[in-house]
Tab-separated table of C-alpha atoms in Angstrom:
chain	number	residue	atom	x	y	z
A	1	UNK	CA	88.685	125.475	87.124
A	2	UNK	CA	88.442	127.587	90.274
A	3	UNK	CA	90.854	127.330	93.194
A	4	UNK	CA	88.140	125.746	95.333
A	5	UNK	CA	87.217	122.987	92.875
A	6	UNK	CA	90.913	122.264	92.416
A	7	UNK	CA	91.227	121.705	96.182
A	8	UNK	CA	88.318	119.267	96.043
A	9	UNK	CA	89.933	117.341	93.182
A	10	UNK	CA	93.189	117.165	95.113
A	11	UNK	CA	91.407	115.842	98.211
A	12	UNK	CA	89.731	113.124	96.140
A	13	UNK	CA	93.062	112.179	94.519
A	14	UNK	CA	94.828	112.037	97.904
A	15	UNK	CA	92.038	109.855	99.292
A	16	UNK	CA	92.418	107.393	96.441
A	17	UNK	CA	96.187	107.276	96.846
A	18	UNK	CA	96.518	107.090	100.638
A	19	UNK	CA	93.528	104.813	101.289
A	20	UNK	CA	94.715	102.435	98.528
A	21	UNK	CA	98.188	102.313	100.035
A	22	UNK	CA	96.851	101.729	103.544
A	23	UNK	CA	93.203	101.550	104.581
A	24	UNK	CA	90.254	103.782	105.479
A	25	UNK	CA	90.966	103.475	109.204
A	26	UNK	CA	94.670	104.051	108.594
A	27	UNK	CA	94.295	107.569	107.122
A	28	UNK	CA	92.978	110.641	108.959
A	29	UNK	CA	91.484	113.927	107.752
A	30	UNK	CA	94.543	115.878	108.928
A	31	UNK	CA	96.913	113.730	106.863
A	32	UNK	CA	94.624	113.858	103.820
A	33	UNK	CA	94.599	117.662	104.008
A	34	UNK	CA	98.396	117.824	104.327
A	35	UNK	CA	98.897	115.408	101.414
A	36	UNK	CA	96.484	117.394	99.229
A	37	UNK	CA	97.915	120.760	100.345
A	38	UNK	CA	94.458	121.862	101.484
A	39	UNK	CA	93.537	123.617	104.737
A	40	UNK	CA	91.264	121.791	107.147
A	41	UNK	CA	88.701	124.596	106.859
A	42	UNK	CA	88.490	123.969	103.110
A	43	UNK	CA	88.023	120.255	103.746
A	44	UNK	CA	84.891	120.958	105.764
A	45	UNK	CA	83.684	123.386	103.092
A	46	UNK	CA	83.490	120.457	100.664
A	47	UNK	CA	82.810	117.476	102.904
A	48	UNK	CA	80.832	116.956	106.105
A	49	UNK	CA	83.136	114.161	107.273
A	50	UNK	CA	85.680	111.538	106.204
A	51	UNK	CA	82.737	109.256	105.394
A	52	UNK	CA	81.252	111.933	103.139
A	53	UNK	CA	84.611	112.314	101.349
A	54	UNK	CA	84.856	108.542	100.940
A	55	UNK	CA	81.379	108.301	99.395
A	56	UNK	CA	82.335	110.966	96.865
A	57	UNK	CA	85.713	109.305	96.193
A	58	UNK	CA	83.886	106.016	95.525
A	59	UNK	CA	81.467	107.659	93.090
A	60	UNK	CA	84.384	109.367	91.343
A	61	UNK	CA	86.514	106.221	91.110
A	62	UNK	CA	83.509	104.242	89.922
A	63	UNK	CA	83.239	106.558	86.897
A	64	UNK	CA	86.998	106.246	86.269
A	65	UNK	CA	86.944	102.433	86.401
A	66	UNK	CA	83.899	102.311	84.163
A	67	UNK	CA	85.502	104.579	81.540
A	68	UNK	CA	89.074	103.288	81.765
A	69	UNK	CA	88.473	99.587	82.346
A	70	UNK	CA	84.966	98.199	81.916
A	71	UNK	CA	83.963	100.222	78.827
A	72	UNK	CA	87.118	99.401	76.784
A	73	UNK	CA	87.297	95.790	78.071
A	74	UNK	CA	83.690	95.003	77.172
A	75	UNK	CA	83.617	97.010	73.892
A	76	UNK	CA	82.028	95.176	70.976
A	77	UNK	CA	85.137	94.836	68.767
A	78	UNK	CA	85.720	91.305	70.096
A	79	UNK	CA	83.383	88.295	70.472
A	80	UNK	CA	81.564	88.537	73.864
A	81	UNK	CA	83.495	85.866	75.792
A	82	UNK	CA	86.834	87.294	74.699
A	83	UNK	CA	85.791	90.678	76.099
A	84	UNK	CA	85.440	89.106	79.519
A	85	UNK	CA	88.941	87.694	79.257
A	86	UNK	CA	90.160	91.141	78.126
A	87	UNK	CA	88.781	92.617	81.370
A	88	UNK	CA	91.456	90.668	83.263
A	89	UNK	CA	94.261	91.651	80.888
A	90	UNK	CA	93.310	95.344	81.075
A	91	UNK	CA	93.113	95.092	84.863
A	92	UNK	CA	96.699	93.860	84.766
A	93	UNK	CA	97.674	96.876	82.638
A	94	UNK	CA	95.825	99.118	85.099
A	95	UNK	CA	97.557	97.642	88.176
A	96	UNK	CA	101.022	97.486	86.641
A	97	UNK	CA	102.090	101.169	86.765
A	98	UNK	CA	100.806	101.493	90.355
A	99	UNK	CA	102.691	98.325	91.289
A	100	UNK	CA	105.910	99.613	89.718
A	101	UNK	CA	105.643	102.869	91.659
A	102	UNK	CA	105.159	101.352	95.113
A	103	UNK	CA	106.383	97.769	94.464
A	104	UNK	CA	103.087	96.542	95.909
A	105	UNK	CA	99.935	95.405	94.096
A	106	UNK	CA	97.308	97.873	95.331
A	107	UNK	CA	94.337	95.777	94.354
A	108	UNK	CA	90.820	96.992	93.694
A	109	UNK	CA	89.832	100.180	95.548
A	110	UNK	CA	86.257	98.874	95.869
A	111	UNK	CA	87.226	95.354	96.944
A	112	UNK	CA	89.642	96.722	99.552
A	113	UNK	CA	86.975	98.957	101.070
A	114	UNK	CA	84.288	96.260	100.778
A	115	UNK	CA	86.268	93.945	103.036
A	116	UNK	CA	87.326	96.690	105.441
A	117	UNK	CA	84.025	98.518	105.868
A	118	UNK	CA	81.039	96.274	105.011
A	119	UNK	CA	80.624	95.227	108.644
A	120	UNK	CA	81.085	98.778	109.947
A	121	UNK	CA	79.513	101.399	107.724
A	122	UNK	CA	76.134	100.813	106.080
A	123	UNK	CA	76.281	103.946	103.886
A	124	UNK	CA	79.596	102.872	102.395
A	125	UNK	CA	78.446	99.224	102.092
A	126	UNK	CA	75.338	100.355	100.181
A	127	UNK	CA	77.443	102.574	97.923
A	128	UNK	CA	79.822	99.661	97.185
A	129	UNK	CA	76.894	97.308	96.649
A	130	UNK	CA	75.519	99.700	93.997
A	131	UNK	CA	78.950	99.938	92.325
A	132	UNK	CA	79.276	96.128	92.210
A	133	UNK	CA	75.703	95.793	90.879
A	134	UNK	CA	76.535	98.243	88.074
A	135	UNK	CA	79.620	96.179	87.213
A	136	UNK	CA	77.524	92.983	87.263
A	137	UNK	CA	75.009	94.664	84.910
A	138	UNK	CA	77.794	95.513	82.398
A	139	UNK	CA	79.066	91.934	82.468
A	140	UNK	CA	75.503	90.635	82.217
A	141	UNK	CA	74.992	92.585	78.972
A	142	UNK	CA	78.051	90.835	77.565
A	143	UNK	CA	76.810	87.428	78.751
A	144	UNK	CA	73.411	88.094	77.150
A	145	UNK	CA	75.119	89.020	73.912
A	146	UNK	CA	77.077	85.751	74.067
A	147	UNK	CA	73.747	83.922	74.361
A	148	UNK	CA	72.364	85.803	71.348
A	149	UNK	CA	75.434	85.051	69.215
A	150	UNK	CA	75.287	81.403	70.258
A	151	UNK	CA	78.658	81.506	72.044
A	152	UNK	CA	76.759	80.473	75.174
A	153	UNK	CA	73.602	78.407	75.470
A	154	UNK	CA	70.648	79.683	77.542
A	155	UNK	CA	72.523	80.423	80.764
A	156	UNK	CA	71.286	82.262	83.864
A	157	UNK	CA	72.868	85.569	82.829
A	158	UNK	CA	72.590	87.215	86.253
A	159	UNK	CA	74.279	84.373	88.203
A	160	UNK	CA	76.907	84.073	85.519
A	161	UNK	CA	77.717	87.781	85.664
A	162	UNK	CA	77.892	87.660	89.475
A	163	UNK	CA	80.239	84.668	89.308
A	164	UNK	CA	82.507	86.447	86.824
A	165	UNK	CA	82.667	89.594	88.984
A	166	UNK	CA	83.396	87.490	92.095
A	167	UNK	CA	86.182	85.690	90.230
A	168	UNK	CA	87.632	89.014	89.072
A	169	UNK	CA	87.731	90.352	92.648
A	170	UNK	CA	89.183	87.053	93.924
A	171	UNK	CA	91.968	87.012	91.353
A	172	UNK	CA	92.877	90.622	92.244
A	173	UNK	CA	92.934	89.597	95.935
A	174	UNK	CA	95.278	86.690	95.242
A	175	UNK	CA	97.515	88.911	93.063
A	176	UNK	CA	97.681	91.388	95.953
A	177	UNK	CA	98.565	88.870	98.655
A	178	UNK	CA	101.215	87.301	96.384
A	179	UNK	CA	102.289	90.721	95.156
A	180	UNK	CA	102.208	89.248	91.631
A	181	UNK	CA	100.147	91.311	89.158
A	182	UNK	CA	100.922	88.661	86.492
A	183	UNK	CA	98.399	86.363	88.174
A	184	UNK	CA	95.690	88.473	86.495
A	185	UNK	CA	96.977	87.318	83.107
A	186	UNK	CA	97.621	83.736	84.211
A	187	UNK	CA	94.088	83.228	85.548
A	188	UNK	CA	92.215	85.317	82.927
A	189	UNK	CA	90.930	82.275	81.065
A	190	UNK	CA	88.994	81.027	84.083
A	191	UNK	CA	86.499	83.854	83.605
A	192	UNK	CA	85.300	82.503	80.263
A	193	UNK	CA	84.821	79.077	81.790
A	194	UNK	CA	82.649	80.438	84.596
A	195	UNK	CA	80.225	81.552	81.923
A	196	UNK	CA	79.496	77.858	81.414
A	197	UNK	CA	78.221	77.691	85.015
A	198	UNK	CA	74.859	79.132	84.093
A	199	UNK	CA	74.371	76.376	81.528
A	200	UNK	CA	74.753	73.731	84.217
A	201	UNK	CA	72.513	75.676	86.591
A	202	UNK	CA	69.798	75.783	83.952
A	203	UNK	CA	70.225	72.085	83.209
A	204	UNK	CA	70.442	70.990	86.823
B	1	UNK	CA	95.226	74.956	131.494
B	2	UNK	CA	97.126	77.558	133.506
B	3	UNK	CA	95.891	81.072	134.117
B	4	UNK	CA	98.567	82.444	131.802
B	5	UNK	CA	97.787	80.198	128.822
B	6	UNK	CA	94.099	80.986	129.291
B	7	UNK	CA	94.874	84.694	128.978
B	8	UNK	CA	96.720	84.015	125.729
B	9	UNK	CA	93.762	82.046	124.343
B	10	UNK	CA	91.433	84.879	125.280
B	11	UNK	CA	93.641	87.446	123.558
B	12	UNK	CA	93.663	85.345	120.375
B	13	UNK	CA	89.856	84.936	120.519
B	14	UNK	CA	89.339	88.687	121.059
B	15	UNK	CA	91.651	89.451	118.134
B	16	UNK	CA	89.649	87.203	115.848
B	17	UNK	CA	86.358	88.723	116.973
B	18	UNK	CA	87.245	92.428	117.021
B	19	UNK	CA	89.459	92.456	113.921
B	20	UNK	CA	86.779	90.512	111.976
B	21	UNK	CA	84.126	92.997	113.022
B	22	UNK	CA	86.293	95.988	112.161
B	23	UNK	CA	89.852	95.889	110.826
B	24	UNK	CA	93.441	95.559	111.995
B	25	UNK	CA	93.936	99.346	112.067
B	26	UNK	CA	90.575	99.784	113.796
B	27	UNK	CA	91.493	97.828	116.942
B	28	UNK	CA	94.187	98.756	119.481
B	29	UNK	CA	96.116	96.737	122.068
B	30	UNK	CA	94.332	98.506	124.942
B	31	UNK	CA	90.893	97.552	123.625
B	32	UNK	CA	91.987	93.974	122.907
B	33	UNK	CA	93.200	93.626	126.498
B	34	UNK	CA	89.944	95.031	127.885
B	35	UNK	CA	87.821	92.758	125.681
B	36	UNK	CA	89.866	89.709	126.706
B	37	UNK	CA	89.952	90.743	130.379
B	38	UNK	CA	93.757	90.634	130.331
B	39	UNK	CA	96.156	93.211	131.793
B	40	UNK	CA	98.449	95.044	129.403
B	41	UNK	CA	101.494	93.622	131.238
B	42	UNK	CA	100.262	90.108	130.432
B	43	UNK	CA	99.799	91.067	126.795
B	44	UNK	CA	103.474	91.953	126.507
B	45	UNK	CA	104.421	88.746	128.325
B	46	UNK	CA	102.927	86.768	125.416
B	47	UNK	CA	103.379	89.104	122.449
B	48	UNK	CA	106.024	91.593	121.423
B	49	UNK	CA	103.519	93.755	119.550
B	50	UNK	CA	100.105	93.848	117.870
B	51	UNK	CA	101.809	92.518	114.730
B	52	UNK	CA	103.195	89.575	116.720
B	53	UNK	CA	99.710	88.844	118.110
B	54	UNK	CA	98.227	89.029	114.614
B	55	UNK	CA	100.787	86.567	113.211
B	56	UNK	CA	99.899	84.111	115.969
B	57	UNK	CA	96.142	84.710	115.463
B	58	UNK	CA	96.588	83.971	111.745
B	59	UNK	CA	98.451	80.720	112.443
B	60	UNK	CA	95.774	79.704	114.958
B	61	UNK	CA	92.851	80.552	112.658
B	62	UNK	CA	94.574	78.795	109.772
B	63	UNK	CA	94.518	75.528	111.787
B	64	UNK	CA	90.845	76.124	112.691
B	65	UNK	CA	89.794	76.739	109.074
B	66	UNK	CA	91.762	73.728	107.914
B	67	UNK	CA	90.138	71.411	110.501
B	68	UNK	CA	86.622	72.865	110.442
B	69	UNK	CA	86.267	73.734	106.758
B	70	UNK	CA	88.862	72.465	104.294
B	71	UNK	CA	89.347	68.969	105.789
B	72	UNK	CA	85.607	68.103	105.975
B	73	UNK	CA	84.797	69.836	102.665
B	74	UNK	CA	87.519	68.025	100.728
B	75	UNK	CA	87.108	64.634	102.490
B	76	UNK	CA	87.022	61.642	100.157
B	77	UNK	CA	83.411	60.537	100.782
B	78	UNK	CA	82.281	62.434	97.662
B	79	UNK	CA	83.608	62.492	94.087
B	80	UNK	CA	86.398	65.131	93.826
B	81	UNK	CA	84.518	67.882	91.991
B	82	UNK	CA	81.577	67.650	94.391
B	83	UNK	CA	83.975	68.215	97.276
B	84	UNK	CA	84.954	71.553	95.789
B	85	UNK	CA	81.291	72.541	95.586
B	86	UNK	CA	80.866	71.382	99.192
B	87	UNK	CA	83.604	73.836	100.249
B	88	UNK	CA	81.230	76.680	99.328
B	89	UNK	CA	78.236	75.142	101.110
B	90	UNK	CA	80.258	74.540	104.283
B	91	UNK	CA	81.586	78.096	104.088
B	92	UNK	CA	77.964	79.241	104.089
B	93	UNK	CA	77.293	77.118	107.198
B	94	UNK	CA	80.421	78.591	108.772
B	95	UNK	CA	79.425	82.214	108.042
B	96	UNK	CA	75.757	81.834	108.972
B	97	UNK	CA	75.943	81.767	112.796
B	98	UNK	CA	78.359	84.731	112.805
B	99	UNK	CA	76.034	86.598	110.462
B	100	UNK	CA	73.015	85.915	112.662
B	101	UNK	CA	74.868	87.210	115.713
B	102	UNK	CA	75.963	90.549	114.234
B	103	UNK	CA	73.589	90.763	111.219
B	104	UNK	CA	76.660	91.303	109.042
B	105	UNK	CA	78.565	88.812	106.885
B	106	UNK	CA	82.051	88.861	108.403
B	107	UNK	CA	83.779	87.332	105.436
B	108	UNK	CA	87.090	85.503	105.420
B	109	UNK	CA	89.526	86.541	108.161
B	110	UNK	CA	92.445	85.949	105.774
B	111	UNK	CA	90.867	87.719	102.800
B	112	UNK	CA	89.973	90.737	104.946
B	113	UNK	CA	93.523	91.062	106.246
B	114	UNK	CA	95.033	90.341	102.823
B	115	UNK	CA	93.316	93.378	101.331
B	116	UNK	CA	93.954	95.601	104.349
B	117	UNK	CA	97.602	94.776	105.027
B	118	UNK	CA	99.328	93.373	101.903
B	119	UNK	CA	100.567	96.826	100.890
B	120	UNK	CA	101.644	97.737	104.429
B	121	UNK	CA	103.122	94.800	106.343
B	122	UNK	CA	105.442	92.325	104.627
B	123	UNK	CA	105.517	89.865	107.584
B	124	UNK	CA	101.735	89.589	107.587
B	125	UNK	CA	101.588	89.444	103.772
B	126	UNK	CA	104.103	86.559	103.759
B	127	UNK	CA	102.128	84.763	106.477
B	128	UNK	CA	98.887	85.169	104.471
B	129	UNK	CA	100.645	84.100	101.275
B	130	UNK	CA	101.719	80.857	103.012
B	131	UNK	CA	98.161	80.270	104.299
B	132	UNK	CA	96.710	80.777	100.810
B	133	UNK	CA	99.374	78.500	99.288
B	134	UNK	CA	98.446	75.766	101.788
B	135	UNK	CA	94.775	76.140	100.813
B	136	UNK	CA	95.722	75.990	97.115
B	137	UNK	CA	97.713	72.790	97.820
B	138	UNK	CA	94.650	71.133	99.435
B	139	UNK	CA	92.459	72.063	96.476
B	140	UNK	CA	95.198	70.936	94.086
B	141	UNK	CA	95.174	67.454	95.657
B	142	UNK	CA	91.447	67.273	94.961
B	143	UNK	CA	91.935	68.481	91.380
B	144	UNK	CA	94.668	65.855	90.848
B	145	UNK	CA	92.345	63.173	92.181
B	146	UNK	CA	89.671	64.350	89.725
B	147	UNK	CA	92.209	63.897	86.933
B	148	UNK	CA	93.018	60.358	88.162
B	149	UNK	CA	89.334	59.385	88.366
B	150	UNK	CA	88.727	60.795	84.899
B	151	UNK	CA	86.324	63.500	86.163
B	152	UNK	CA	88.743	66.016	84.679
B	153	UNK	CA	91.073	65.650	81.693
B	154	UNK	CA	94.765	66.550	82.002
B	155	UNK	CA	94.348	70.066	83.419
B	156	UNK	CA	97.029	72.350	84.845
B	157	UNK	CA	96.262	71.390	88.455
B	158	UNK	CA	98.109	74.331	90.017
B	159	UNK	CA	96.391	77.069	87.952
B	160	UNK	CA	93.059	75.357	88.429
B	161	UNK	CA	93.473	75.234	92.210
B	162	UNK	CA	94.530	78.905	92.264
B	163	UNK	CA	91.485	79.846	90.192
B	164	UNK	CA	89.166	77.942	92.543
B	165	UNK	CA	90.655	79.607	95.628
B	166	UNK	CA	90.403	83.043	93.971
B	167	UNK	CA	86.760	82.352	93.099
B	168	UNK	CA	86.064	81.245	96.693
B	169	UNK	CA	87.534	84.483	98.097
B	170	UNK	CA	85.675	86.562	95.497
B	171	UNK	CA	82.316	84.965	96.281
B	172	UNK	CA	82.870	85.595	100.008
B	173	UNK	CA	83.730	89.227	99.179
B	174	UNK	CA	80.519	89.667	97.170
B	175	UNK	CA	78.466	87.972	99.923
B	176	UNK	CA	79.996	90.420	102.410
B	177	UNK	CA	79.332	93.573	100.409
B	178	UNK	CA	75.744	92.438	99.716
B	179	UNK	CA	75.398	91.141	103.261
B	180	UNK	CA	73.889	87.986	101.738
B	181	UNK	CA	75.549	84.762	102.933
B	182	UNK	CA	73.193	82.808	100.608
B	183	UNK	CA	75.317	83.963	97.659
B	184	UNK	CA	77.830	81.277	98.718
B	185	UNK	CA	75.232	78.615	97.945
B	186	UNK	CA	73.953	80.317	94.803
B	187	UNK	CA	77.413	80.608	93.224
B	188	UNK	CA	78.854	77.285	94.483
B	189	UNK	CA	78.503	75.553	91.143
B	190	UNK	CA	80.825	78.010	89.442
B	191	UNK	CA	83.756	76.431	91.276
B	192	UNK	CA	83.348	73.101	89.496
B	193	UNK	CA	83.266	74.876	86.159
B	194	UNK	CA	86.517	76.695	86.837
B	195	UNK	CA	88.160	73.292	87.001
B	196	UNK	CA	87.556	73.078	83.266
B	197	UNK	CA	89.818	76.118	82.801
B	198	UNK	CA	92.948	74.060	82.988
B	199	UNK	CA	91.730	71.856	80.184
B	200	UNK	CA	91.434	74.847	77.869
B	201	UNK	CA	94.811	76.158	79.039
B	202	UNK	CA	96.408	72.847	78.131
B	203	UNK	CA	94.618	72.778	74.784
B	204	UNK	CA	95.292	76.457	73.972
């Protein structure tokens, strides 16, 4: 890895850390450069602006969350509905070390930015919308498998997947405001129940 | 109403508007005073700091949301579980005029601040935690009534109410990132299904 690419990695890591601890508006380019140990000139070699950096940080973190959380949670070694419950338990495991370090539940990087920036920055909102749609698609595959195996009747798989993702983000939000990561384990079962929603939608 | 109390009202209204459109970090005292047409000296007559203003704005908005949204949604003219579904439909009605004005779903004032400030400001986090606990208590009353009427079996009313509130916040988050207030109507039914969660918890 060259010196330059290492600087870029460090900038992305600092963005994730500082923006998660505070907010997008609460962190400036100067501070990001100092935290990453990168000169401001190098920053502008890699990124046109803070927005540009944030878009790349989102794409990067999206790959991390997919590989570290969604892929193992939704892997086919468990029956489909249990995988959805596992997503909440693994999210707890994912939040726990960060919580121990700072004594604060950081929450979901995407959810945090969605609420801060959706009214202000259309490029970032579109990027987040794509990330959430990808997550919905992964959950939808699991819901469709549950229909095939007979664990669920003919539900509206898209609505069901959207409801499960919304619930996941909401539980993380509540865990953050309470500063109680354990809430992710306590409320994990609710996700399986939401899958039943689609059944009622289809019937009603 | 005296001139002074009018200035305070205007500062609270400007806080709600500007912080909802952007974020807490994105709005300064100077701009709030200009937007409200209030001199900076008057600001510090009413509030010690921006944090102090925000705590009062949260208390004020909490009463508004309780009177305008939770009280009518959970009123006893409908069977209990239908009231919970109505909470989502009324939230849609509540978001719609704001969305039409700015063409952006503003989301929940409390949820927005919860994700922005829970890692940074313990006074505001505690205030939000109390507001969310009050909302959970209202939903819990409805869940307990559903148990009494036989619409729900013996569920864990507290967990169920927490799950419903989390789902509500998550659906608002998804509606905001998609900029689609209609998602609140589309996913409303999921809330009734979450009520079943408690049943499984009790059984499992």
